[in-house]
């Protein structure tokens, strides 16, 4: 079973992606982590990706797709994958569909975790305080949320057209949201 988790920063999508992957015995594909590993390992893809990340820009689709393709080749992916932080562009979305189709697989659902903006700001400020990151102030958070809205809207449209989009409430406890995720994908 292959599921995509969409949602703004602070929506808890990484937590839910990990819980869901564990439940289905599959794995998560978090492109932020794959990039971190590639940079740490000083691989060719990692070095290329770093140039873009150092400038604060998105990493080109080719690099992201190569990392995802490598990760999809591991045996645990057979039970299912939960995508976290990927796709971020419609091109990435189309390409991952193609990769799944080549294996006779498809995307079962794209879940959009819905959390009101005031709650997101509250969560992100609390996280910044806990991590003692004074650079993550209200203005920086608003900027991140605005960037997310811009890039996420076309993806939501894409998955709505595919007929797999489901909106799940991301408020409440981790367990309550996990339960809502479970219901949305049919138990
Ligand atoms: P994240 O940990 O998901 O916030 O990702 C950290 C950074 O990695 C982002 O700011 C982007 O520069 C890059 N990145 C992660 N995932 C992607 C993606 N799917 N497409 C392009 N860039 C990405």
CSV table of C-alpha atoms and ligand atoms in Angstrom, one decimal:
chain,number,residue,atom,x,y,z
A,1,UNK,CA,0.0,0.0,0.0
A,2,UNK,CA,1.5,3.3,-1.1
A,3,UNK,CA,0.3,6.5,0.6
A,4,UNK,CA,1.4,10.1,0.3
A,5,UNK,CA,1.3,12.5,3.3
A,6,UNK,CA,0.8,16.1,2.4
A,7,UNK,CA,0.6,18.9,4.9
A,8,UNK,CA,2.2,22.2,6.1
A,9,UNK,CA,5.2,22.5,8.3
A,10,UNK,CA,4.0,21.8,11.9
A,11,UNK,CA,1.1,19.5,10.7
A,12,UNK,CA,2.8,16.4,12.2
A,13,UNK,CA,3.2,14.6,8.9
A,14,UNK,CA,6.5,13.0,9.6
A,15,UNK,CA,5.2,11.6,12.9
A,16,UNK,CA,2.2,10.2,11.1
A,17,UNK,CA,4.2,8.9,8.2
A,18,UNK,CA,6.5,6.9,10.5
A,19,UNK,CA,3.5,5.5,12.5
A,20,UNK,CA,1.7,4.4,9.3
A,21,UNK,CA,4.8,2.9,7.8
A,22,UNK,CA,5.4,0.8,10.9
A,23,UNK,CA,1.8,-0.3,10.9
A,24,UNK,CA,1.9,-1.5,7.3
A,25,UNK,CA,5.4,-3.0,7.7
A,26,UNK,CA,6.7,-0.8,5.0
A,27,UNK,CA,9.0,2.2,4.9
A,28,UNK,CA,8.9,6.0,4.7
A,29,UNK,CA,10.5,8.0,2.0
A,30,UNK,CA,11.4,11.4,3.4
A,31,UNK,CA,13.4,13.3,0.8
A,32,UNK,CA,14.7,15.7,3.4
A,33,UNK,CA,16.3,12.7,5.2
A,34,UNK,CA,17.5,11.1,1.9
A,35,UNK,CA,19.2,14.4,1.0
A,36,UNK,CA,20.8,14.6,4.5
A,37,UNK,CA,22.2,11.1,4.2
A,38,UNK,CA,23.5,11.8,0.7
A,39,UNK,CA,25.2,15.0,1.9
A,40,UNK,CA,26.6,13.2,5.0
A,41,UNK,CA,27.9,10.4,2.8
A,42,UNK,CA,29.5,13.0,0.4
A,43,UNK,CA,28.0,11.1,-2.6
A,44,UNK,CA,27.9,12.8,-6.0
A,45,UNK,CA,24.2,13.4,-5.7
A,46,UNK,CA,24.7,14.8,-2.2
A,47,UNK,CA,27.4,17.2,-3.4
A,48,UNK,CA,25.1,18.5,-6.2
A,49,UNK,CA,22.1,18.8,-3.9
A,50,UNK,CA,24.1,20.7,-1.3
A,51,UNK,CA,24.8,23.5,-3.8
A,52,UNK,CA,21.1,24.2,-4.1
A,53,UNK,CA,20.3,23.7,-0.4
A,54,UNK,CA,23.1,26.1,0.6
A,55,UNK,CA,21.4,28.8,-1.5
A,56,UNK,CA,18.1,28.0,0.2
A,57,UNK,CA,16.5,26.7,-3.1
A,58,UNK,CA,14.6,23.5,-3.9
A,59,UNK,CA,16.8,20.6,-5.1
A,60,UNK,CA,16.2,19.9,-8.8
A,61,UNK,CA,13.7,17.1,-9.7
A,62,UNK,CA,16.4,14.9,-11.3
A,63,UNK,CA,18.4,14.6,-8.1
A,64,UNK,CA,15.4,14.0,-5.9
A,65,UNK,CA,14.0,11.4,-8.3
A,66,UNK,CA,17.3,9.5,-8.4
A,67,UNK,CA,17.4,9.3,-4.6
A,68,UNK,CA,13.8,8.1,-4.5
A,69,UNK,CA,14.4,5.5,-7.2
A,70,UNK,CA,17.3,4.1,-5.2
A,71,UNK,CA,15.2,4.0,-2.0
A,72,UNK,CA,12.3,2.3,-3.8
A,73,UNK,CA,14.7,-0.5,-4.8
A,74,UNK,CA,15.1,-1.8,-1.2
A,75,UNK,CA,13.1,-4.9,-0.4
A,76,UNK,CA,11.0,-3.4,2.5
A,77,UNK,CA,9.3,-1.2,0.0
A,78,UNK,CA,7.3,-4.1,-1.3
A,79,UNK,CA,4.9,-4.0,1.7
A,80,UNK,CA,4.3,-0.3,1.0
A,81,UNK,CA,5.8,3.1,1.2
A,82,UNK,CA,4.7,6.3,2.9
A,83,UNK,CA,6.0,9.4,1.2
A,84,UNK,CA,6.8,12.3,3.5
A,85,UNK,CA,8.0,15.7,2.1
A,86,UNK,CA,7.8,14.3,-1.4
A,87,UNK,CA,6.5,14.9,-4.0
A,88,UNK,CA,6.8,18.7,-3.9
A,89,UNK,CA,6.2,19.4,-7.6
A,90,UNK,CA,3.7,18.0,-10.0
A,91,UNK,CA,6.6,16.7,-12.1
A,92,UNK,CA,7.8,14.7,-9.1
A,93,UNK,CA,4.3,13.4,-8.5
A,94,UNK,CA,4.0,12.2,-12.1
A,95,UNK,CA,7.4,10.6,-12.1
A,96,UNK,CA,6.8,8.7,-8.9
A,97,UNK,CA,3.5,7.4,-10.3
A,98,UNK,CA,5.4,6.1,-13.3
A,99,UNK,CA,7.9,4.4,-11.0
A,100,UNK,CA,5.1,2.7,-9.1
A,101,UNK,CA,3.3,1.7,-12.3
A,102,UNK,CA,6.4,0.1,-13.6
A,103,UNK,CA,6.1,-2.3,-10.6
A,104,UNK,CA,2.4,-2.8,-11.1
A,105,UNK,CA,1.7,-0.6,-8.1
A,106,UNK,CA,-0.3,2.5,-7.6
A,107,UNK,CA,-0.9,5.3,-5.0
A,108,UNK,CA,-3.8,4.3,-2.7
A,109,UNK,CA,-4.3,7.8,-1.2
A,110,UNK,CA,-2.8,11.2,-0.8
A,111,UNK,CA,-3.7,12.4,2.7
A,112,UNK,CA,-3.7,16.1,3.4
A,113,UNK,CA,-3.3,16.8,7.1
A,114,UNK,CA,-5.4,19.8,7.9
A,115,UNK,CA,-4.4,22.1,10.8
A,116,UNK,CA,-5.7,25.6,11.3
A,117,UNK,CA,-3.0,28.3,10.7
A,118,UNK,CA,-3.1,29.6,14.3
A,119,UNK,CA,-2.4,26.1,15.6
A,120,UNK,CA,0.5,25.7,13.1
A,121,UNK,CA,2.1,29.0,14.2
A,122,UNK,CA,1.7,28.0,17.9
A,123,UNK,CA,3.3,24.6,17.3
A,124,UNK,CA,6.2,26.0,15.2
A,125,UNK,CA,6.9,28.7,17.8
A,126,UNK,CA,6.9,26.1,20.6
A,127,UNK,CA,9.3,23.9,18.6
A,128,UNK,CA,11.6,26.9,17.9
A,129,UNK,CA,11.7,27.8,21.6
A,130,UNK,CA,12.4,24.2,22.5
A,131,UNK,CA,15.3,24.1,20.1
A,132,UNK,CA,16.4,27.6,21.1
A,133,UNK,CA,16.2,28.7,17.5
A,134,UNK,CA,15.5,32.4,17.7
A,135,UNK,CA,15.7,32.7,13.9
A,136,UNK,CA,12.4,30.9,13.6
A,137,UNK,CA,10.3,34.0,14.7
A,138,UNK,CA,6.7,34.7,13.7
A,139,UNK,CA,7.8,36.5,10.5
A,140,UNK,CA,10.0,33.6,9.4
A,141,UNK,CA,7.2,31.1,10.2
A,142,UNK,CA,4.7,33.1,8.1
A,143,UNK,CA,7.2,33.1,5.2
A,144,UNK,CA,7.6,29.3,5.4
A,145,UNK,CA,3.8,28.8,5.5
A,146,UNK,CA,3.3,31.1,2.5
A,147,UNK,CA,6.0,29.2,0.6
A,148,UNK,CA,4.3,25.9,1.5
A,149,UNK,CA,0.9,27.2,0.3
A,150,UNK,CA,2.3,28.2,-3.1
A,151,UNK,CA,3.9,24.9,-3.8
A,152,UNK,CA,1.3,22.7,-2.3
A,153,UNK,CA,-1.8,24.0,-4.2
A,154,UNK,CA,-0.9,22.4,-7.5
A,155,UNK,CA,-0.1,19.1,-5.8
A,156,UNK,CA,-3.5,19.1,-4.1
A,157,UNK,CA,-5.1,19.8,-7.4
A,158,UNK,CA,-3.2,16.9,-9.0
A,159,UNK,CA,-4.3,14.4,-6.4
A,160,UNK,CA,-7.8,15.6,-6.4
A,161,UNK,CA,-8.0,15.1,-10.2
A,162,UNK,CA,-6.6,11.6,-9.7
A,163,UNK,CA,-9.4,10.9,-7.2
A,164,UNK,CA,-7.1,9.9,-4.3
A,165,UNK,CA,-7.1,13.1,-2.2
A,166,UNK,CA,-8.4,12.8,1.3
A,167,UNK,CA,-8.4,15.6,3.9
A,168,UNK,CA,-7.7,14.4,7.4
A,169,UNK,CA,-7.9,16.5,10.5
A,170,UNK,CA,-4.4,17.0,12.0
A,171,UNK,CA,-5.6,18.4,15.3
A,172,UNK,CA,-5.9,16.4,18.5
A,173,UNK,CA,-3.5,13.9,20.0
A,174,UNK,CA,-1.0,11.9,17.9
A,175,UNK,CA,-3.1,8.8,18.5
A,176,UNK,CA,-6.3,10.6,17.4
A,177,UNK,CA,-4.7,11.7,14.2
A,178,UNK,CA,-3.3,8.2,13.6
A,179,UNK,CA,-6.8,6.8,14.0
A,180,UNK,CA,-8.1,9.4,11.5
A,181,UNK,CA,-5.3,8.4,9.1
A,182,UNK,CA,-6.2,4.8,9.5
A,183,UNK,CA,-9.9,5.4,8.7
A,184,UNK,CA,-9.0,7.5,5.7
A,185,UNK,CA,-7.1,4.6,4.1
A,186,UNK,CA,-9.9,2.2,4.9
A,187,UNK,CA,-8.6,0.7,8.2
B,1,LIG,P1,12.7,18.9,4.6
B,1,LIG,O1,13.5,18.3,5.6
B,1,LIG,O2,11.7,18.0,3.9
B,1,LIG,O3,12.1,20.2,5.0
B,1,LIG,O4,13.7,19.3,3.4
B,1,LIG,C1,14.8,20.1,3.5
B,1,LIG,C2,15.3,20.8,2.2
B,1,LIG,O5,15.6,19.7,1.3
B,1,LIG,C3,14.2,21.6,1.5
B,1,LIG,O6,14.2,22.9,2.0
B,1,LIG,C4,14.6,21.5,0.1
B,1,LIG,O7,15.7,22.4,-0.3
B,1,LIG,C5,15.1,20.1,0.0
B,1,LIG,N1,14.0,19.1,-0.4
B,1,LIG,C6,13.5,18.1,0.3
B,1,LIG,N2,12.6,17.4,-0.3
B,1,LIG,C7,12.6,18.0,-1.6
B,1,LIG,C8,11.8,17.7,-2.8
B,1,LIG,N3,10.9,16.7,-2.8
B,1,LIG,N4,12.0,18.4,-3.9
B,1,LIG,C9,12.9,19.4,-3.8
B,1,LIG,N5,13.7,19.8,-2.8
B,1,LIG,C10,13.5,19.1,-1.6
